[in-house]
């Protein structure tokens, strides 16, 4: 009998991509082969995201397509994984095309659930765990360039920002054992990987339960010490707990990348309070000052929500002025999208009209374009150590890579190869890319 195949399609954040790699590993352990050809698959998994309404709409559209596809492939099994499975439970379970639903903490149960499905029944496990970290499961590397990989260091979130579903879909915060994280990083380095990104909903809350003094700063330092050729990144940080201790460690090690993603969400203290972000505009600016003082060459990126409940034009102007003051290098920008059962949905009116949200979002995007371009122009003439990770999409004669600040840099290939570190002097730029050429450093 030929080997069964599973196709995994992932929506949403990096954590979800990392989870799909755990799922891939569990499926391999029960003799499934991973395929990138949906037509070959016996099982299709959609690993879903609930963060915004349009993320769920995309999955619903995909399910409608798969429903028709399944009519011609009656043996095909379709599983819905991740946050939508957790949030919608019965509602999505009753969807005709879906054979199984599995929440983010229940992937170890996949072999049992698939047995149930093979016996002709539907199956579900959406139980959230207080301990599950999949610590010892070695993820299969999907989307593999052989250079960069994600390592999940913690799961869940207990910050309860009023707009966010994550605490409900991913449950209690828990940290993975340092030993398994460090071993995974060492193993990746030995396999030729040169860049790892430590992932968690709020990495600064990392704390090992058997030794509470082993916090994120200590973990980051332990990873940096594996080898100077292994670069380390991390995401995401919460502004309320980005400490000077952490910033000093980032400054100390050349291989800890000088790029911090620090979601601000709004520049107005009034709106931040309503969002339950637990910091003010002044606190955020104080942290930015600390970053710029301790790590002068550090890039800062952010997330911004336009049109949260009750946001006035003055609040919106506060966001624009904070963006100017910080000079973000990059930003992910969205219109507020109410999520059912969150505190915001229960207590506040989603009262900013859609056309105003759109207008504010456009202004935020426009400003960010200028800021990104200004930041890149400021890099012209500087030299960066770039880790080459692919052939440029526009020319086979060029390589593309990232500098420590996480900016994309394109340069002539010459005799350089993917996975090389190359010193590149920047000669030109767009708002999205730095362009340069290799230089020898004496
Ligand atoms: S920190 Fe806030 S926005 Fe981020 S996952 Fe937790 S609740 Fe959601």
GROMACS .gro file of C-alpha atoms and ligand atoms in nm:
model
  450
    1UNK     CA    1   0.000   0.000   0.000
    2UNK     CA    2   0.140   0.343  -0.088
    3UNK     CA    3   0.231   0.580   0.191
    4UNK     CA    4  -0.041   0.823   0.297
    5UNK     CA    5   0.027   1.191   0.240
    6UNK     CA    6  -0.062   1.504   0.434
    7UNK     CA    7  -0.080   1.858   0.301
    8UNK     CA    8  -0.056   2.138   0.560
    9UNK     CA    9  -0.169   2.491   0.478
   10UNK     CA   10  -0.084   2.753   0.739
   11UNK     CA   11  -0.253   3.087   0.805
   12UNK     CA   12  -0.152   3.367   1.041
   13UNK     CA   13   0.149   3.429   1.256
   14UNK     CA   14   0.496   3.273   1.287
   15UNK     CA   15   0.376   3.073   1.589
   16UNK     CA   16   0.130   2.898   1.362
   17UNK     CA   17   0.406   2.818   1.112
   18UNK     CA   18   0.610   2.677   1.395
   19UNK     CA   19   0.311   2.470   1.512
   20UNK     CA   20   0.266   2.331   1.160
   21UNK     CA   21   0.624   2.202   1.187
   22UNK     CA   22   0.529   2.019   1.508
   23UNK     CA   23   0.220   1.877   1.337
   24UNK     CA   24   0.436   1.767   1.043
   25UNK     CA   25   0.666   1.585   1.283
   26UNK     CA   26   0.376   1.408   1.457
   27UNK     CA   27   0.231   1.303   1.120
   28UNK     CA   28   0.569   1.167   1.011
   29UNK     CA   29   0.583   0.962   1.330
   30UNK     CA   30   0.268   0.778   1.214
   31UNK     CA   31   0.414   0.723   0.867
   32UNK     CA   32   0.251   1.004   0.678
   33UNK     CA   33   0.460   1.171   0.412
   34UNK     CA   34   0.443   1.551   0.385
   35UNK     CA   35   0.345   1.679   0.043
   36UNK     CA   36   0.335   2.023  -0.110
   37UNK     CA   37   0.093   1.897  -0.381
   38UNK     CA   38  -0.262   1.924  -0.254
   39UNK     CA   39  -0.381   1.683  -0.527
   40UNK     CA   40  -0.167   1.404  -0.380
   41UNK     CA   41  -0.299   1.445  -0.025
   42UNK     CA   42  -0.504   1.191   0.169
   43UNK     CA   43  -0.533   1.440   0.452
   44UNK     CA   44  -0.547   1.820   0.429
   45UNK     CA   45  -0.488   2.031   0.739
   46UNK     CA   46  -0.568   2.400   0.755
   47UNK     CA   47  -0.380   2.552   1.048
   48UNK     CA   48  -0.594   2.857   1.111
   49UNK     CA   49  -0.578   3.205   1.260
   50UNK     CA   50  -0.851   3.403   1.441
   51UNK     CA   51  -0.669   3.729   1.505
   52UNK     CA   52  -0.881   3.928   1.259
   53UNK     CA   53  -1.214   3.869   1.096
   54UNK     CA   54  -1.063   3.862   0.745
   55UNK     CA   55  -0.818   3.586   0.853
   56UNK     CA   56  -1.119   3.369   0.939
   57UNK     CA   57  -1.300   3.470   0.620
   58UNK     CA   58  -1.003   3.345   0.415
   59UNK     CA   59  -1.023   3.006   0.582
   60UNK     CA   60  -1.401   2.993   0.530
   61UNK     CA   61  -1.351   3.063   0.159
   62UNK     CA   62  -1.087   2.788   0.144
   63UNK     CA   63  -1.324   2.546   0.317
   64UNK     CA   64  -1.592   2.617   0.057
   65UNK     CA   65  -1.342   2.534  -0.220
   66UNK     CA   66  -1.238   2.217  -0.039
   67UNK     CA   67  -1.600   2.111   0.007
   68UNK     CA   68  -1.641   2.093  -0.373
   69UNK     CA   69  -1.299   1.928  -0.410
   70UNK     CA   70  -1.394   1.663  -0.155
   71UNK     CA   71  -1.707   1.568  -0.350
   72UNK     CA   72  -1.477   1.427  -0.620
   73UNK     CA   73  -1.238   1.277  -0.360
   74UNK     CA   74  -1.467   1.115  -0.102
   75UNK     CA   75  -1.178   0.945   0.086
   76UNK     CA   76  -1.004   1.275   0.148
   77UNK     CA   77  -0.999   1.385   0.513
   78UNK     CA   78  -0.996   1.752   0.610
   79UNK     CA   79  -0.878   1.878   0.947
   80UNK     CA   80  -0.905   2.225   1.090
   81UNK     CA   81  -0.627   2.307   1.336
   82UNK     CA   82  -0.526   2.609   1.543
   83UNK     CA   83  -0.708   2.913   1.671
   84UNK     CA   84  -1.029   2.885   1.466
   85UNK     CA   85  -1.075   2.526   1.579
   86UNK     CA   86  -1.035   2.644   1.937
   87UNK     CA   87  -1.257   2.949   1.903
   88UNK     CA   88  -1.543   2.811   1.698
   89UNK     CA   89  -1.550   2.450   1.822
   90UNK     CA   90  -1.896   2.296   1.745
   91UNK     CA   91  -1.979   2.564   1.491
   92UNK     CA   92  -1.687   2.461   1.268
   93UNK     CA   93  -1.716   2.093   1.364
   94UNK     CA   94  -2.058   2.086   1.201
   95UNK     CA   95  -1.921   2.221   0.875
   96UNK     CA   96  -1.984   1.950   0.615
   97UNK     CA   97  -1.630   1.938   0.474
   98UNK     CA   98  -1.454   1.910   0.811
   99UNK     CA   99  -1.362   1.565   0.950
  100UNK     CA  100  -1.162   1.670   1.253
  101UNK     CA  101  -1.088   1.979   1.459
  102UNK     CA  102  -0.782   2.009   1.680
  103UNK     CA  103  -0.689   2.299   1.909
  104UNK     CA  104  -0.330   2.428   1.942
  105UNK     CA  105  -0.257   2.223   2.256
  106UNK     CA  106  -0.394   1.891   2.131
  107UNK     CA  107  -0.165   1.798   1.840
  108UNK     CA  108  -0.022   1.499   2.023
  109UNK     CA  109  -0.370   1.349   1.998
  110UNK     CA  110  -0.368   1.360   1.615
  111UNK     CA  111  -0.288   0.986   1.574
  112UNK     CA  112  -0.592   0.889   1.785
  113UNK     CA  113  -0.815   1.144   1.620
  114UNK     CA  114  -0.716   1.018   1.274
  115UNK     CA  115  -0.800   0.661   1.380
  116UNK     CA  116  -1.146   0.779   1.476
  117UNK     CA  117  -1.181   0.958   1.144
  118UNK     CA  118  -1.065   0.645   0.956
  119UNK     CA  119  -1.342   0.452   1.127
  120UNK     CA  120  -1.592   0.686   0.965
  121UNK     CA  121  -1.665   0.929   1.247
  122UNK     CA  122  -1.578   1.292   1.301
  123UNK     CA  123  -1.322   1.368   1.573
  124UNK     CA  124  -1.233   1.667   1.790
  125UNK     CA  125  -0.995   1.770   2.065
  126UNK     CA  126  -0.988   2.136   2.162
  127UNK     CA  127  -0.879   2.100   2.523
  128UNK     CA  128  -0.634   2.370   2.629
  129UNK     CA  129  -0.340   2.261   2.842
  130UNK     CA  130  -0.152   2.435   3.121
  131UNK     CA  131   0.169   2.243   3.049
  132UNK     CA  132   0.196   2.147   2.682
  133UNK     CA  133   0.501   2.299   2.511
  134UNK     CA  134   0.581   2.011   2.267
  135UNK     CA  135   0.925   2.048   2.425
  136UNK     CA  136   1.090   1.730   2.301
  137UNK     CA  137   0.926   1.707   1.958
  138UNK     CA  138   1.177   1.782   1.685
  139UNK     CA  139   0.986   1.989   1.428
  140UNK     CA  140   1.016   1.905   1.059
  141UNK     CA  141   1.132   2.214   0.874
  142UNK     CA  142   0.862   2.320   0.629
  143UNK     CA  143   0.934   2.600   0.382
  144UNK     CA  144   1.295   2.508   0.431
  145UNK     CA  145   1.577   2.728   0.300
  146UNK     CA  146   1.823   2.543   0.524
  147UNK     CA  147   1.946   2.876   0.666
  148UNK     CA  148   1.683   3.013   0.900
  149UNK     CA  149   1.442   2.837   1.133
  150UNK     CA  150   1.192   2.914   1.409
  151UNK     CA  151   1.218   2.776   1.759
  152UNK     CA  152   0.912   2.805   1.976
  153UNK     CA  153   1.014   2.887   2.337
  154UNK     CA  154   0.679   2.942   2.502
  155UNK     CA  155   0.307   2.916   2.439
  156UNK     CA  156  -0.005   3.104   2.538
  157UNK     CA  157  -0.060   3.456   2.667
  158UNK     CA  158  -0.209   3.602   2.982
  159UNK     CA  159  -0.195   3.969   2.895
  160UNK     CA  160  -0.560   3.990   2.792
  161UNK     CA  161  -0.536   4.292   2.567
  162UNK     CA  162  -0.903   4.374   2.532
  163UNK     CA  163  -0.914   4.332   2.152
  164UNK     CA  164  -0.730   4.000   2.132
  165UNK     CA  165  -0.853   3.640   2.109
  166UNK     CA  166  -0.515   3.478   2.173
  167UNK     CA  167  -0.552   3.427   2.551
  168UNK     CA  168  -0.876   3.239   2.476
  169UNK     CA  169  -0.747   3.031   2.185
  170UNK     CA  170  -0.395   2.958   2.310
  171UNK     CA  171  -0.450   2.957   2.684
  172UNK     CA  172  -0.219   3.001   2.978
  173UNK     CA  173   0.140   3.118   2.939
  174UNK     CA  174   0.399   2.841   2.977
  175UNK     CA  175   0.770   2.820   2.897
  176UNK     CA  176   0.956   2.538   2.735
  177UNK     CA  177   1.256   2.382   2.910
  178UNK     CA  178   1.582   2.569   2.830
  179UNK     CA  179   1.764   2.244   2.770
  180UNK     CA  180   1.535   2.139   2.483
  181UNK     CA  181   1.551   2.488   2.329
  182UNK     CA  182   1.932   2.508   2.346
  183UNK     CA  183   1.967   2.153   2.209
  184UNK     CA  184   1.735   2.235   1.920
  185UNK     CA  185   1.943   2.546   1.841
  186UNK     CA  186   2.270   2.349   1.857
  187UNK     CA  187   2.126   2.080   1.634
  188UNK     CA  188   2.013   2.338   1.378
  189UNK     CA  189   2.357   2.499   1.377
  190UNK     CA  190   2.522   2.163   1.319
  191UNK     CA  191   2.285   2.103   1.028
  192UNK     CA  192   2.404   2.425   0.864
  193UNK     CA  193   2.138   2.670   0.982
  194UNK     CA  194   2.276   3.017   1.052
  195UNK     CA  195   1.978   3.210   1.188
  196UNK     CA  196   1.713   3.117   1.439
  197UNK     CA  197   1.413   3.313   1.559
  198UNK     CA  198   1.292   3.244   1.910
  199UNK     CA  199   0.914   3.259   1.911
  200UNK     CA  200   0.647   3.326   2.166
  201UNK     CA  201   0.340   3.549   2.203
  202UNK     CA  202   0.542   3.748   2.457
  203UNK     CA  203   0.901   3.623   2.473
  204UNK     CA  204   0.997   3.864   2.753
  205UNK     CA  205   0.771   3.667   2.987
  206UNK     CA  206   0.982   3.355   2.933
  207UNK     CA  207   1.067   3.201   3.268
  208UNK     CA  208   1.168   2.844   3.334
  209UNK     CA  209   0.948   2.701   3.608
  210UNK     CA  210   1.224   2.487   3.766
  211UNK     CA  211   1.456   2.786   3.802
  212UNK     CA  212   1.267   3.114   3.806
  213UNK     CA  213   1.591   3.312   3.768
  214UNK     CA  214   1.634   3.159   3.420
  215UNK     CA  215   1.451   3.430   3.224
  216UNK     CA  216   1.448   3.536   2.860
  217UNK     CA  217   1.772   3.735   2.894
  218UNK     CA  218   1.953   3.425   3.019
  219UNK     CA  219   1.801   3.210   2.747
  220UNK     CA  220   1.901   3.457   2.475
  221UNK     CA  221   2.256   3.473   2.607
  222UNK     CA  222   2.281   3.092   2.620
  223UNK     CA  223   2.175   3.071   2.255
  224UNK     CA  224   2.415   3.349   2.151
  225UNK     CA  225   2.701   3.157   2.310
  226UNK     CA  226   2.641   2.843   2.098
  227UNK     CA  227   2.849   2.984   1.814
  228UNK     CA  228   2.921   3.340   1.691
  229UNK     CA  229   2.815   3.230   1.343
  230UNK     CA  230   2.463   3.150   1.463
  231UNK     CA  231   2.244   3.460   1.453
  232UNK     CA  232   1.955   3.493   1.695
  233UNK     CA  233   1.632   3.687   1.651
  234UNK     CA  234   1.318   3.689   1.863
  235UNK     CA  235   0.952   3.784   1.839
  236UNK     CA  236   0.737   3.920   1.989
  237UNK     CA  237   0.824   4.152   2.278
  238UNK     CA  238   0.571   4.329   2.496
  239UNK     CA  239   0.669   4.691   2.571
  240UNK     CA  240   0.569   4.653   2.936
  241UNK     CA  241   0.851   4.408   3.005
  242UNK     CA  242   1.140   4.491   2.777
  243UNK     CA  243   1.410   4.543   3.039
  244UNK     CA  244   1.745   4.726   3.028
  245UNK     CA  245   1.904   4.393   3.129
  246UNK     CA  246   1.778   4.241   2.804
  247UNK     CA  247   1.891   4.541   2.598
  248UNK     CA  248   2.243   4.517   2.743
  249UNK     CA  249   2.264   4.150   2.643
  250UNK     CA  250   2.149   4.234   2.289
  251UNK     CA  251   2.419   4.503   2.272
  252UNK     CA  252   2.686   4.270   2.412
  253UNK     CA  253   2.667   3.992   2.150
  254UNK     CA  254   2.726   4.065   1.783
  255UNK     CA  255   2.522   3.760   1.682
  256UNK     CA  256   2.206   3.876   1.865
  257UNK     CA  257   2.034   4.070   1.590
  258UNK     CA  258   1.984   4.439   1.638
  259UNK     CA  259   1.615   4.443   1.556
  260UNK     CA  260   1.331   4.461   1.806
  261UNK     CA  261   0.967   4.418   1.718
  262UNK     CA  262   0.783   4.621   1.980
  263UNK     CA  263   0.409   4.645   1.906
  264UNK     CA  264   0.279   4.985   2.019
  265UNK     CA  265  -0.079   4.947   1.883
  266UNK     CA  266  -0.165   5.314   1.955
  267UNK     CA  267   0.016   5.636   2.039
  268UNK     CA  268  -0.256   5.751   2.277
  269UNK     CA  269  -0.235   5.663   2.648
  270UNK     CA  270  -0.615   5.685   2.665
  271UNK     CA  271  -0.657   5.422   2.391
  272UNK     CA  272  -0.375   5.206   2.533
  273UNK     CA  273  -0.559   5.198   2.868
  274UNK     CA  274  -0.878   5.086   2.696
  275UNK     CA  275  -0.677   4.820   2.513
  276UNK     CA  276  -0.536   4.703   2.850
  277UNK     CA  277  -0.185   4.726   2.711
  278UNK     CA  278  -0.049   4.805   3.060
  279UNK     CA  279   0.181   5.089   2.946
  280UNK     CA  280   0.142   5.453   2.849
  281UNK     CA  281   0.275   5.653   2.557
  282UNK     CA  282   0.541   5.790   2.795
  283UNK     CA  283   0.645   5.440   2.904
  284UNK     CA  284   0.674   5.329   2.542
  285UNK     CA  285   0.886   5.633   2.453
  286UNK     CA  286   1.105   5.566   2.757
  287UNK     CA  287   1.169   5.213   2.628
  288UNK     CA  288   1.251   5.351   2.282
  289UNK     CA  289   1.499   5.594   2.440
  290UNK     CA  290   1.656   5.301   2.628
  291UNK     CA  291   1.686   5.099   2.304
  292UNK     CA  292   1.844   5.391   2.119
  293UNK     CA  293   2.087   5.463   2.401
  294UNK     CA  294   2.195   5.106   2.475
  295UNK     CA  295   2.182   4.972   2.115
  296UNK     CA  296   2.227   5.276   1.888
  297UNK     CA  297   2.216   5.071   1.566
  298UNK     CA  298   1.897   4.882   1.660
  299UNK     CA  299   1.602   4.875   1.419
  300UNK     CA  300   1.257   4.900   1.573
  301UNK     CA  301   0.941   4.773   1.410
  302UNK     CA  302   0.586   4.773   1.541
  303UNK     CA  303   0.218   4.682   1.504
  304UNK     CA  304  -0.049   4.951   1.486
  305UNK     CA  305  -0.428   4.926   1.506
  306UNK     CA  306  -0.631   5.205   1.342
  307UNK     CA  307  -0.979   5.288   1.471
  308UNK     CA  308  -1.004   5.102   1.801
  309UNK     CA  309  -1.329   5.155   1.995
  310UNK     CA  310  -1.379   5.520   2.085
  311UNK     CA  311  -1.061   5.636   1.909
  312UNK     CA  312  -1.092   6.012   1.841
  313UNK     CA  313  -0.911   6.206   1.574
  314UNK     CA  314  -0.687   6.345   1.848
  315UNK     CA  315  -0.599   5.989   1.957
  316UNK     CA  316  -0.519   5.907   1.595
  317UNK     CA  317  -0.293   6.216   1.571
  318UNK     CA  318  -0.115   6.086   1.883
  319UNK     CA  319  -0.040   5.764   1.693
  320UNK     CA  320   0.098   5.958   1.395
  321UNK     CA  321   0.314   6.179   1.618
  322UNK     CA  322   0.452   5.879   1.809
  323UNK     CA  323   0.539   5.712   1.479
  324UNK     CA  324   0.730   6.026   1.378
  325UNK     CA  325   0.911   6.046   1.710
  326UNK     CA  326   1.020   5.682   1.701
  327UNK     CA  327   1.088   5.667   1.326
  328UNK     CA  328   0.989   5.302   1.296
  329UNK     CA  329   1.185   5.105   1.039
  330UNK     CA  330   0.888   4.885   0.959
  331UNK     CA  331   0.529   4.835   1.073
  332UNK     CA  332   0.237   4.595   1.041
  333UNK     CA  333  -0.073   4.812   1.024
  334UNK     CA  334  -0.439   4.708   1.046
  335UNK     CA  335  -0.790   4.839   1.091
  336UNK     CA  336  -0.947   4.734   1.419
  337UNK     CA  337  -1.154   4.420   1.371
  338UNK     CA  338  -1.385   4.325   1.655
  339UNK     CA  339  -1.338   3.967   1.773
  340UNK     CA  340  -1.633   3.793   1.937
  341UNK     CA  341  -1.614   3.722   2.313
  342UNK     CA  342  -1.317   3.952   2.377
  343UNK     CA  343  -1.347   4.218   2.649
  344UNK     CA  344  -1.363   4.489   2.381
  345UNK     CA  345  -1.653   4.313   2.207
  346UNK     CA  346  -1.840   4.278   2.535
  347UNK     CA  347  -1.772   4.621   2.688
  348UNK     CA  348  -1.697   4.872   2.415
  349UNK     CA  349  -1.879   4.987   2.106
  350UNK     CA  350  -1.697   4.933   1.776
  351UNK     CA  351  -1.800   5.291   1.698
  352UNK     CA  352  -1.540   5.427   1.455
  353UNK     CA  353  -1.711   5.417   1.113
  354UNK     CA  354  -1.538   5.194   0.862
  355UNK     CA  355  -1.458   5.479   0.622
  356UNK     CA  356  -1.285   5.667   0.908
  357UNK     CA  357  -1.088   5.354   1.005
  358UNK     CA  358  -0.981   5.320   0.640
  359UNK     CA  359  -0.879   5.685   0.616
  360UNK     CA  360  -0.674   5.664   0.938
  361UNK     CA  361  -0.513   5.342   0.824
  362UNK     CA  362  -0.418   5.502   0.490
  363UNK     CA  363  -0.257   5.793   0.675
  364UNK     CA  364  -0.063   5.553   0.897
  365UNK     CA  365   0.054   5.347   0.596
  366UNK     CA  366   0.154   5.658   0.405
  367UNK     CA  367   0.356   5.791   0.697
  368UNK     CA  368   0.523   5.453   0.750
  369UNK     CA  369   0.627   5.443   0.382
  370UNK     CA  370   0.810   5.774   0.433
  371UNK     CA  371   0.966   5.653   0.758
  372UNK     CA  372   1.085   5.326   0.601
  373UNK     CA  373   1.232   5.510   0.304
  374UNK     CA  374   1.404   5.765   0.533
  375UNK     CA  375   1.545   5.483   0.745
  376UNK     CA  376   1.678   5.303   0.437
  377UNK     CA  377   1.823   5.624   0.287
  378UNK     CA  378   2.003   5.677   0.613
  379UNK     CA  379   2.179   5.343   0.556
  380UNK     CA  380   2.334   5.451   0.224
  381UNK     CA  381   2.711   5.453   0.266
  382UNK     CA  382   2.703   5.217   0.567
  383UNK     CA  383   2.844   4.865   0.557
  384UNK     CA  384   2.647   4.570   0.700
  385UNK     CA  385   2.721   4.204   0.754
  386UNK     CA  386   2.456   4.028   0.548
  387UNK     CA  387   2.357   3.663   0.570
  388UNK     CA  388   2.278   3.554   0.213
  389UNK     CA  389   1.962   3.342   0.215
  390UNK     CA  390   1.837   3.322  -0.145
  391UNK     CA  391   1.890   3.413  -0.508
  392UNK     CA  392   1.728   3.750  -0.578
  393UNK     CA  393   1.380   3.714  -0.731
  394UNK     CA  394   1.467   3.975  -0.994
  395UNK     CA  395   1.806   3.848  -1.109
  396UNK     CA  396   1.995   3.521  -1.094
  397UNK     CA  397   2.312   3.725  -1.082
  398UNK     CA  398   2.221   3.870  -0.744
  399UNK     CA  399   2.187   3.735  -0.393
  400UNK     CA  400   1.940   3.847  -0.133
  401UNK     CA  401   1.989   3.835   0.242
  402UNK     CA  402   1.923   4.021   0.565
  403UNK     CA  403   2.137   4.240   0.781
  404UNK     CA  404   2.128   4.233   1.160
  405UNK     CA  405   1.853   4.497   1.150
  406UNK     CA  406   1.635   4.250   0.952
  407UNK     CA  407   1.639   4.463   0.637
  408UNK     CA  408   1.649   4.288   0.302
  409UNK     CA  409   1.975   4.356   0.117
  410UNK     CA  410   2.035   4.269  -0.249
  411UNK     CA  411   2.386   4.252  -0.394
  412UNK     CA  412   2.581   4.102  -0.688
  413UNK     CA  413   2.633   3.729  -0.646
  414UNK     CA  414   2.991   3.714  -0.774
  415UNK     CA  415   3.149   3.411  -0.602
  416UNK     CA  416   2.933   3.426  -0.290
  417UNK     CA  417   2.692   3.150  -0.193
  418UNK     CA  418   2.375   3.111   0.008
  419UNK     CA  419   2.462   3.084   0.383
  420UNK     CA  420   2.768   3.309   0.344
  421UNK     CA  421   2.810   3.616   0.558
  422UNK     CA  422   2.910   3.901   0.327
  423UNK     CA  423   3.005   4.261   0.415
  424UNK     CA  424   2.791   4.483   0.195
  425UNK     CA  425   2.828   4.856   0.145
  426UNK     CA  426   2.487   5.012   0.074
  427UNK     CA  427   2.476   5.223  -0.242
  428UNK     CA  428   2.102   5.264  -0.305
  429UNK     CA  429   1.760   5.171  -0.168
  430UNK     CA  430   1.384   5.157  -0.206
  431UNK     CA  431   1.144   5.177   0.090
  432UNK     CA  432   1.157   4.796   0.115
  433UNK     CA  433   1.511   4.698   0.010
  434UNK     CA  434   1.872   4.803   0.051
  435UNK     CA  435   2.097   4.763  -0.252
  436UNK     CA  436   2.473   4.732  -0.225
  437UNK     CA  437   2.797   4.563  -0.315
  438UNK     CA  438   3.045   4.343  -0.135
  439UNK     CA  439   3.347   4.509   0.025
  440UNK     CA  440   3.652   4.367   0.192
  441UNK     CA  441   3.699   4.472   0.552
  442UNK     CA  442   4.059   4.489   0.660
  443LIG     S1  443   0.010   4.043   2.431
  443LIG    FE1  444  -0.198   4.116   2.390
  443LIG     S2  445  -0.206   4.126   2.163
  443LIG    FE2  446  -0.031   3.994   2.216
  443LIG     S3  447  -0.115   3.786   2.214
  443LIG    FE3  448  -0.127   3.859   2.427
  443LIG     S4  449  -0.334   3.945   2.446
  443LIG    FE4  450  -0.290   3.925   2.225
   0.00000   0.00000   0.00000
